[in-house]
Short mmCIF file of C-alpha atoms in Angstrom, two decimals:
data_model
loop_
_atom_site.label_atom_id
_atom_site.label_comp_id
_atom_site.label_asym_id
_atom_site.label_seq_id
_atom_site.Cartn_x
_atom_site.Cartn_y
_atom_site.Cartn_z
CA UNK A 1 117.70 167.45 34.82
CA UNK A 2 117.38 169.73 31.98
CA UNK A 3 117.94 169.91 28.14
CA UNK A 4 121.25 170.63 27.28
CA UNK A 5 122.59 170.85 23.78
CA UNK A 6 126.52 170.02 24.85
CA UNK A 7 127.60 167.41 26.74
CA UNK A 8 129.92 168.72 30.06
CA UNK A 9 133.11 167.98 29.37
CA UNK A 10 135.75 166.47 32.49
CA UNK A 11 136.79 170.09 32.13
CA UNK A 12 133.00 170.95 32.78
CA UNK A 13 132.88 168.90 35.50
CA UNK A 14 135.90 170.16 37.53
CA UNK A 15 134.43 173.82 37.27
CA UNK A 16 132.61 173.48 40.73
CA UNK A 17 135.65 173.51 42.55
CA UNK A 18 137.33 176.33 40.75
CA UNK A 19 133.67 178.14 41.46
CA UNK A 20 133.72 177.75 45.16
CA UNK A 21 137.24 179.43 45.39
CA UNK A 22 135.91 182.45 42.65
CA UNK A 23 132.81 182.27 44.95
CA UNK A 24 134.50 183.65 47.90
CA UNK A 25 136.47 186.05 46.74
CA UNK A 26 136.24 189.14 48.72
CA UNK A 27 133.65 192.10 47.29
CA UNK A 28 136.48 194.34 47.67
CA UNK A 29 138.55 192.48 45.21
CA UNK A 30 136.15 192.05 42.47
CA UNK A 31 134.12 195.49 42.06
CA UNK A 32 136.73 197.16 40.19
CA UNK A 33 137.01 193.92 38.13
CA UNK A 34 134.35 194.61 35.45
CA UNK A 35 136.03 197.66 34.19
CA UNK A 36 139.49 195.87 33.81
CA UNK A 37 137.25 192.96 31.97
CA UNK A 38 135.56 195.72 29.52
CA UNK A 39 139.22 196.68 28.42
CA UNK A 40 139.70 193.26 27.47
CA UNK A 41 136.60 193.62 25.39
CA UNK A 42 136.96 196.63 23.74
CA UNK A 43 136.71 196.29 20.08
CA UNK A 44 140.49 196.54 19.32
CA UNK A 45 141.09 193.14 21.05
CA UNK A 46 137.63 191.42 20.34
CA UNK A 47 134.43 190.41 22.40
CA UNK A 48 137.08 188.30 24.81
CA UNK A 49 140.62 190.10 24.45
CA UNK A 50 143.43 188.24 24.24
CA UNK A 51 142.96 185.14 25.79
CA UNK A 52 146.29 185.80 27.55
CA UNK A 53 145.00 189.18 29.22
CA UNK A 54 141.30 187.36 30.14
CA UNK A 55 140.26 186.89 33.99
CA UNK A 56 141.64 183.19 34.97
CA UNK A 57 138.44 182.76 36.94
CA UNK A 58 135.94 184.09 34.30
CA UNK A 59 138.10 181.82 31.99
CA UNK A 60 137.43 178.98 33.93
CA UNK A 61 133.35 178.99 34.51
CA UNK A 62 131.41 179.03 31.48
CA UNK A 63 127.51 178.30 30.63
CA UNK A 64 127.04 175.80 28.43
CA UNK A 65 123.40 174.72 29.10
CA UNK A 66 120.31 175.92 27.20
CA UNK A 67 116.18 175.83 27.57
CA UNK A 68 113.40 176.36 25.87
CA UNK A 69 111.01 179.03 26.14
CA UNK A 70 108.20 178.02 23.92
CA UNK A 71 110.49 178.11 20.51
CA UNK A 72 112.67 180.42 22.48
CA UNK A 73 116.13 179.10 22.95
CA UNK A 74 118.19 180.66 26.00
CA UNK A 75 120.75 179.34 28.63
CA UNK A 76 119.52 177.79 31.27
CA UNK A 77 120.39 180.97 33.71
CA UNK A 78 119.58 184.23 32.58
CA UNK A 79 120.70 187.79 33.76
CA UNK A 80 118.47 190.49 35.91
CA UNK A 81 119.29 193.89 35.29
CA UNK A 82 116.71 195.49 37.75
CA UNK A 83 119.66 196.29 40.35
CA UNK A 84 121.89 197.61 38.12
CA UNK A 85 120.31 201.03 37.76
CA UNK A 86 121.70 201.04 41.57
CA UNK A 87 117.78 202.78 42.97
CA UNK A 88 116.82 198.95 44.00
CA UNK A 89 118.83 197.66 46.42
CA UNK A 90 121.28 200.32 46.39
CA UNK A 91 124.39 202.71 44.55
CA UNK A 92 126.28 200.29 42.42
CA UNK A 93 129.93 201.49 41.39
CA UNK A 94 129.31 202.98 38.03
CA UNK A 95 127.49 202.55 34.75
CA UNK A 96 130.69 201.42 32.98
CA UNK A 97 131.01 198.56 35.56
CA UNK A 98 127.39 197.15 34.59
CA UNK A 99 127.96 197.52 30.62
CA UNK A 100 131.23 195.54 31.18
CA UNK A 101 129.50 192.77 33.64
CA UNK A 102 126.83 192.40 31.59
CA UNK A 103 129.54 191.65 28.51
CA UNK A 104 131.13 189.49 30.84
CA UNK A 105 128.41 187.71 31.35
CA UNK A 106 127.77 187.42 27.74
CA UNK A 107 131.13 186.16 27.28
CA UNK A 108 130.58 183.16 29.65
CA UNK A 109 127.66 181.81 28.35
CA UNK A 110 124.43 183.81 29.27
CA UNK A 111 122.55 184.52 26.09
CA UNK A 112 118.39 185.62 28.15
CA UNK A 113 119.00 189.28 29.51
CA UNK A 114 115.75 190.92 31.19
CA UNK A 115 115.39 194.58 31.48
CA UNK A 116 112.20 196.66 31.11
CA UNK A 117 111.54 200.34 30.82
CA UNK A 118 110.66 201.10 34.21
CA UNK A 119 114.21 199.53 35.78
CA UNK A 120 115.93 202.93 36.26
CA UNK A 121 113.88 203.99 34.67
CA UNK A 122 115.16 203.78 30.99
CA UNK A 123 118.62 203.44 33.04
CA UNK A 124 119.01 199.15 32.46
CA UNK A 125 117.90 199.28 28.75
CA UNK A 126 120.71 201.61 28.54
CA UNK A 127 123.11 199.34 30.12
CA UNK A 128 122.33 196.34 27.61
CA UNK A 129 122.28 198.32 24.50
CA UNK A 130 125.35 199.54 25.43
CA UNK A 131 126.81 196.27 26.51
CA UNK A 132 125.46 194.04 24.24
CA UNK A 133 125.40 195.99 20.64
CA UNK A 134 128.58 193.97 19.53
CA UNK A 135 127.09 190.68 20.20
CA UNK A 136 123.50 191.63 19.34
CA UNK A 137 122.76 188.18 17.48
CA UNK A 138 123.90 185.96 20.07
CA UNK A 139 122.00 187.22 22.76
CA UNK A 140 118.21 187.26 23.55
CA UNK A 141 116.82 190.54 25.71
CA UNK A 142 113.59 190.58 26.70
CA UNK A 143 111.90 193.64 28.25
CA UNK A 144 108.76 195.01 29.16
CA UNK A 145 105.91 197.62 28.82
CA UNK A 146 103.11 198.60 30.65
CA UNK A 147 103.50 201.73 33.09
CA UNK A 148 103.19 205.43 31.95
CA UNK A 149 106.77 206.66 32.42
CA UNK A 150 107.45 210.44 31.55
CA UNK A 151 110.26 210.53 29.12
CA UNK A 152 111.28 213.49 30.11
CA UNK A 153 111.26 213.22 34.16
CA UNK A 154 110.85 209.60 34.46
CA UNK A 155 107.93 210.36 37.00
CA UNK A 156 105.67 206.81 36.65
CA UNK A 157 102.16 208.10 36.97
CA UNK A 158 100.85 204.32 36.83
CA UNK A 159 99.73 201.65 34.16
CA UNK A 160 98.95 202.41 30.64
CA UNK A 161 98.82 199.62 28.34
CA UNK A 162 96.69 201.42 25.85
CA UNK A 163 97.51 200.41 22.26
CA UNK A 164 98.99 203.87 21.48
CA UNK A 165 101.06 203.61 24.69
CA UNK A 166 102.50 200.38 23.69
CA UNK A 167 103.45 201.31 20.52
CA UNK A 168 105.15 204.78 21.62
CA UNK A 169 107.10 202.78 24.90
CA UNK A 170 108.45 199.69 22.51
CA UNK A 171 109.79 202.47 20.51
CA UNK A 172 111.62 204.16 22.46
CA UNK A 173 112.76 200.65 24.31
CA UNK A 174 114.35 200.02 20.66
CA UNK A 175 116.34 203.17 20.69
CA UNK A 176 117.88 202.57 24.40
CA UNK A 177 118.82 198.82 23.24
CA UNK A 178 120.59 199.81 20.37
CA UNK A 179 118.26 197.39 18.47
CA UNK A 180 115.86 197.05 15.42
CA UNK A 181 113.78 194.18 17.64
CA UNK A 182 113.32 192.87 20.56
CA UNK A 183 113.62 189.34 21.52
CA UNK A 184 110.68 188.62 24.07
CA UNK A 185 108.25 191.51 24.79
CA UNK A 186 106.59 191.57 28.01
CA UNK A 187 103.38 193.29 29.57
CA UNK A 188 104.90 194.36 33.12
CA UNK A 189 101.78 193.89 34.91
CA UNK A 190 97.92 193.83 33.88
CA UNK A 191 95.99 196.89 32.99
CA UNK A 192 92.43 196.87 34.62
CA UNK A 193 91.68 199.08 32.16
CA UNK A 194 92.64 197.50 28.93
CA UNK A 195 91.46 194.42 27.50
CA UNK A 196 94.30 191.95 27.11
CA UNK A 197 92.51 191.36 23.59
CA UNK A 198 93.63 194.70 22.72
CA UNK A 199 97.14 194.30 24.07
CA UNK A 200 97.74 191.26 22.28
CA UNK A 201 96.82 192.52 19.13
CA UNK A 202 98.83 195.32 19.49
CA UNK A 203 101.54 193.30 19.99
CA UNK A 204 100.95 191.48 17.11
CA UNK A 205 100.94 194.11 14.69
CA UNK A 206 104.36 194.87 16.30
CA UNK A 207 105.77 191.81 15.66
CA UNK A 208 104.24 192.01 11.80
CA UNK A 209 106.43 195.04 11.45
CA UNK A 210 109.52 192.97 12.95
CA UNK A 211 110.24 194.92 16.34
CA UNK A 212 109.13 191.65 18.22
CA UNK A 213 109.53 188.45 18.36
CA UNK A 214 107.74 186.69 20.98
CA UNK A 215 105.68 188.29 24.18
CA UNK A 216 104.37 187.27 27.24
CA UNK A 217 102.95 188.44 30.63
CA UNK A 218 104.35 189.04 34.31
CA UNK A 219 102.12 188.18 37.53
CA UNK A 220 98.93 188.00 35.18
CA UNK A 221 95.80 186.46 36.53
CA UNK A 222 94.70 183.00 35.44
CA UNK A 223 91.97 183.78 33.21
CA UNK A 224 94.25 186.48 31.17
CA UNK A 225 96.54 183.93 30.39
CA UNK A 226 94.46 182.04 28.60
CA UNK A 227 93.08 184.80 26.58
CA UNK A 228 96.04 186.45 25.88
CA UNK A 229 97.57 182.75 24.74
CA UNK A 230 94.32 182.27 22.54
CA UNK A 231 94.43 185.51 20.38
CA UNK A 232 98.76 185.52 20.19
CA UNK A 233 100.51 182.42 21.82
CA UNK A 234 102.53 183.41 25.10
CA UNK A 235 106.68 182.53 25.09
CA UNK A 236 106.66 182.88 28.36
CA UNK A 237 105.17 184.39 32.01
CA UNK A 238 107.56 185.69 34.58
CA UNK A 239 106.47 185.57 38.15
CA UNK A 240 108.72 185.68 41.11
CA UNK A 241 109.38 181.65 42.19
CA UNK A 242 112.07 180.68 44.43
CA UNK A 243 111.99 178.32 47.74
CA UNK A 244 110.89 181.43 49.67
CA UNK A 245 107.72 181.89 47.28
CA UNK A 246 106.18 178.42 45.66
CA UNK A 247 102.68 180.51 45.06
CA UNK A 248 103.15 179.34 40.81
CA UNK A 249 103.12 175.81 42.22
CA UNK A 250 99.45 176.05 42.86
CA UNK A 251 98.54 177.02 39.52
CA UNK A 252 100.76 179.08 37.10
CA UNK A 253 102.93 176.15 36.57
CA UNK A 254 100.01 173.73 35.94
CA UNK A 255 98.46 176.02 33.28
CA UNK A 256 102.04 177.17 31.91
CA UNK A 257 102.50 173.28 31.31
CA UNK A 258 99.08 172.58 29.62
CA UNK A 259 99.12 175.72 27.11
CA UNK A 260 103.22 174.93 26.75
CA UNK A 261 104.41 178.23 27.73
CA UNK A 262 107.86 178.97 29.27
CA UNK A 263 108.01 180.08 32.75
CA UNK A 264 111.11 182.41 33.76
CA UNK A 265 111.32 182.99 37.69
CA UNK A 266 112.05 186.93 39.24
CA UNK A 267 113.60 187.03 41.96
CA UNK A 268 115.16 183.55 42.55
CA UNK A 269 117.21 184.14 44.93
CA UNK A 270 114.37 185.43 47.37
CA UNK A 271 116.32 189.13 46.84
CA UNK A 272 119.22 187.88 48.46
CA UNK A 273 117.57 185.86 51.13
CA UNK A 274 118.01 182.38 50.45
CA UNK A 275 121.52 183.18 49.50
CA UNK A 276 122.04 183.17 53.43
CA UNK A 277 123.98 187.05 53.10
CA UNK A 278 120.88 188.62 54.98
CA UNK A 279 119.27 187.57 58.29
CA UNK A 280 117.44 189.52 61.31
CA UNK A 281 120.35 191.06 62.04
CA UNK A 282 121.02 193.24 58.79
CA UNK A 283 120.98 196.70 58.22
CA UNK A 284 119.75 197.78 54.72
CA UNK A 285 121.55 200.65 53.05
CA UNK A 286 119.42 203.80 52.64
CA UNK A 287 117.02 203.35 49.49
CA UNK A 288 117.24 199.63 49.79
CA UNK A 289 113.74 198.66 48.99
CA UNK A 290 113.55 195.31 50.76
CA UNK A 291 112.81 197.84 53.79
CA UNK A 292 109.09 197.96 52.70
CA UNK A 293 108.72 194.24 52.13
CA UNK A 294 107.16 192.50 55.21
CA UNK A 295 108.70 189.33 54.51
CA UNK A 296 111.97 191.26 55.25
CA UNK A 297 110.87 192.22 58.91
CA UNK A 298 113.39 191.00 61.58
CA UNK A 299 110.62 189.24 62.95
CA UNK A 300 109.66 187.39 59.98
CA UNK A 301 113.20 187.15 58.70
CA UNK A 302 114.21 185.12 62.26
CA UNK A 303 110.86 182.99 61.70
CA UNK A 304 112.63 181.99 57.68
CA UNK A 305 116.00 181.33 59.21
CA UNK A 306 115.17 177.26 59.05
CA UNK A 307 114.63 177.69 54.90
CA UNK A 308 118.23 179.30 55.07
CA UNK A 309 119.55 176.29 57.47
CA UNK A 310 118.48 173.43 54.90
CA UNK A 311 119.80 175.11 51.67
CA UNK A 312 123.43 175.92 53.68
CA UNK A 313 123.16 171.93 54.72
CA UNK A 314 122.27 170.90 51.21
CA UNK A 315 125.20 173.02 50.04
CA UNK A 316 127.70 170.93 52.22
CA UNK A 317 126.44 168.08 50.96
CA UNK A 318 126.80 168.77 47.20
CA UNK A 319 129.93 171.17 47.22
CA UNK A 320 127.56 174.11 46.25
CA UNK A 321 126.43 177.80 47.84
CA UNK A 322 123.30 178.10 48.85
CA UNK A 323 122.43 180.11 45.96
CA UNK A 324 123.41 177.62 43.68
CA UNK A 325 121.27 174.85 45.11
CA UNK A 326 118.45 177.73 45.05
CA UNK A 327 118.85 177.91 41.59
CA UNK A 328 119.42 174.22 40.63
CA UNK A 329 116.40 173.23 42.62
CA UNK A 330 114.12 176.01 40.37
CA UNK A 331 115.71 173.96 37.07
CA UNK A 332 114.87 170.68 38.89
CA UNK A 333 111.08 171.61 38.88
CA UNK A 334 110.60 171.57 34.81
CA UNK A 335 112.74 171.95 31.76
CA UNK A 336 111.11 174.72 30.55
CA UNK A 337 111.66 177.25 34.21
CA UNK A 338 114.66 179.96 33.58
CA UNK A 339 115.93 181.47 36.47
CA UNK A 340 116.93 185.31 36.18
CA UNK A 341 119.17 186.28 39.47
CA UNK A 342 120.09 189.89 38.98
CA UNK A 343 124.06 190.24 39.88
CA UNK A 344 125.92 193.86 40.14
CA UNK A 345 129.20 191.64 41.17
CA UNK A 346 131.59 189.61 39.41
CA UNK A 347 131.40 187.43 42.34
CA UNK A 348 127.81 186.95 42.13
CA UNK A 349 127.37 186.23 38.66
CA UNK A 350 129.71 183.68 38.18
CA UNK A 351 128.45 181.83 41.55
CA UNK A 352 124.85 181.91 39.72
CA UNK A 353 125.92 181.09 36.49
CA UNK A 354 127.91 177.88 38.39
CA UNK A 355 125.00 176.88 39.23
CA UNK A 356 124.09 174.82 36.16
CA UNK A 357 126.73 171.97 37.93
CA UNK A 358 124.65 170.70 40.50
CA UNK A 359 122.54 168.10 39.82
CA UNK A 360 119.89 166.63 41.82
CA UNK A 361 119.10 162.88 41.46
CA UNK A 362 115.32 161.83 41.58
CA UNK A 363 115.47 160.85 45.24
CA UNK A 364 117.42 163.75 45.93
CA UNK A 365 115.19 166.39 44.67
CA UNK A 366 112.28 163.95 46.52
CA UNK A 367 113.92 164.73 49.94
CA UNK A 368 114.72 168.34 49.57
CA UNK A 369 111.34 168.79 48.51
CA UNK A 370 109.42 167.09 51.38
CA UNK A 371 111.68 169.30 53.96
CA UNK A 372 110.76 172.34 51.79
CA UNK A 373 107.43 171.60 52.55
CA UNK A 374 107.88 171.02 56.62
CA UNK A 375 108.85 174.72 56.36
CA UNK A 376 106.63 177.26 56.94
CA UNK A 377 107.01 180.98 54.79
CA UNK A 378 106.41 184.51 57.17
CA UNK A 379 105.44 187.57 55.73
CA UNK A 380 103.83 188.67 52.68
CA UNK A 381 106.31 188.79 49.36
CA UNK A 382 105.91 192.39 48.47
CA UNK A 383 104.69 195.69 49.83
CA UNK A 384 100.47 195.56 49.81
CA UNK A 385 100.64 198.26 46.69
CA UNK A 386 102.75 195.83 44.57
CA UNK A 387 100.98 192.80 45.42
CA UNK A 388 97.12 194.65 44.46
CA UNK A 389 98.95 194.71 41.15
CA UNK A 390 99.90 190.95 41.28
CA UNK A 391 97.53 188.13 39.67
CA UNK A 392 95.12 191.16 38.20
CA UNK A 393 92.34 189.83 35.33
CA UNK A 394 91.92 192.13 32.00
CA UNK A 395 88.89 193.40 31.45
CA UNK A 396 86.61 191.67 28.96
CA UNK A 397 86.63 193.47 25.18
#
């Protein structure tokens, strides 16, 4: 299904089973795990602790795949950190419980953390320097640029990918990660207003001086692709992609595939939708920003309700969650597509992370793709505001 530089051992294989039990353990019983786990790796007992002390179901589930973004090696799920500032989908317990999940999850295998400046903001590039300063070289963080964020107040007065801006933002991106570079280097969303001729160079005078490594775009349009990819090859574009929104099918994909370009998918999950935990019937916490999303109408939400039906059914019939047949279906598609679920739960992440163990055979993923396609998608995928900044072309030079 995809590459993978280990072979699953029998060990491997009898993971799924352990996973469905760790999958369904109660929230209750797992939010005040992460600061038990980031005793166990404090730097008097190493990155794990004592093996004896370590989480028997966190010792039990462990990534082992890997892809390739471009030249970019990374497991084959990565880690979202846009909820863990708690201002998405709502409070999370603490900032010492995200440093210590995201070292858990860098202790079971996840080496492709995403974060950008305006998660927070500055709050989720926090959480990864933090959490991921003792294992700096094993780990690949990508984050991203693009918005004109006060330092000071945080107040986002809009885009700003002027040359200047870039260089000031990646700066100060380096500081909160703890880091002298960063991995993969992102432009968050098109400026109208800057030529993607000049961004690229930019970024390629950054990368001269060593502060980046790769760089690529999120929800560009078409045509910038292609010149961004002809002045400074692209690693990768992140768009959101899950069985709730196949919009890269049309296109993205195609050119990703043809230019060979990674693709790494936001919002896999559908924001929690496809995971079958929210229906027409839930109530959204206060700040909860799925509230402005018309796809996330109770209306629209009752009218999705057969997508959630055939991912529970196909997660009967391979011993999986529906999350993790979400996931394993967006690895299905190509070799080179990285999923990035965001998790603020123990539980979560190691359902995700799980997910690597189902497999699809070829007629398999020909069936669930032909009733994907019966089904029909209600509501738009983000607020009108967000989406105006979606699929935006560059202005010439």
């Amino acid at each position: 299904m995809h590459e993978q530089d280990s072979t699953p051992t029998s060990t491997d294989r009898g993971r799924r089973g352990f996973l469905m039990g760790a999958a369904g353990l109660a929230a209750t019983s797992v939010v005040a795990a992460p600061a038990t786990l980031a005793q166990a790796a404090s730097p008097a007992t190493g990155a794990r602790g004592p093996v004896g002390r370590r989480n028997q179901v966190t010792a039990a589930i462990t990534q082992t795949g890997h892809r390739r973004l471009g030249s970019l090696k990374v497991s084959g799920i990565g880690l979202g950190t846009q909820t863990m500032p708690g201002n998405l989908y709502g409070p999370v317990t603490s900032h010492k419980d995200m440093v210590a999940l995201v070292r858990t999850a860098a202790d079971q295998g996840v080496t492709l953390f995403d974060t950008a400046e305006a998660y927070g903001p500055f709050e989720s590039e926090r959480i990864l320097g933090e959490a991921l300063r003792p294992v700096r070289d094993n780990v690949v963080i990508a984050s991203k640029f693009g918005w004109n964020i006060d330092p000071d107040t945080g107040a986002n007065t809009g885009l700003n990918s002027r040359p200047d801006h870039i260089r000031q933002a990646v700066d100060g991106m380096l500081k909160r990660l703890r880091t002298d570079h960063i991995d993969l280097l992102y432009q968050h969303r098109v400026d109208p207003a800057v030529p993607i001729e000049d961004v690229a160079d930019t970024v390629k005078d950054l990368m001269a001086q060593g502060k980046v490594l790769h760089w690529g775009l999120s929800e560009p349009g078409l045509g910038t692709i292609r010149r961004a990819h002809a002045v400074l090859p692209l690693t990768a574009i992140q768009n959101e992609y899950s069985t709730l929104w196949r919009g890269p099918e049309e296109q993205v994909l195609p050119l990703c595939e043809e230019l060979g370009i990674g693709f790494v998918c936001w919002a896999p999950l559908g924001t929690g939708f496809t995971t079958g935990t929210i229906n027409p019937y839930t109530r959204f916490t206060e700040g909860d920003r799925r509230t402005a999303t018309p796809r996330n109408s109770r209306d629209n939400m009752a009218a999705n309700m057969p997508l959630v039906q055939l991912l529970q059914d196909w997660a009967v019939r391979k011993g999986a969650t529906p999350a993790q047949i979400e996931l394993a279906w967006l690895q299905a598609q190509k070799p080179w597509i990285v999923p990035i679920p965001s998790a603020t739960r123990l539980s979560h992440l190691l359902e995700n992370i799980g997910a690597e163990e189902v497999r699809f055979s070829p007629d398999e993923l020909q069936e669930l793709n032909a009733a994907l396609s019966q089904i029909s998608i209600h509501g738009a995928r983000l607020p009108a505001a967000s989406l105006a900044l979606t699929g935006v072309e560059a202005p010439t030079r």
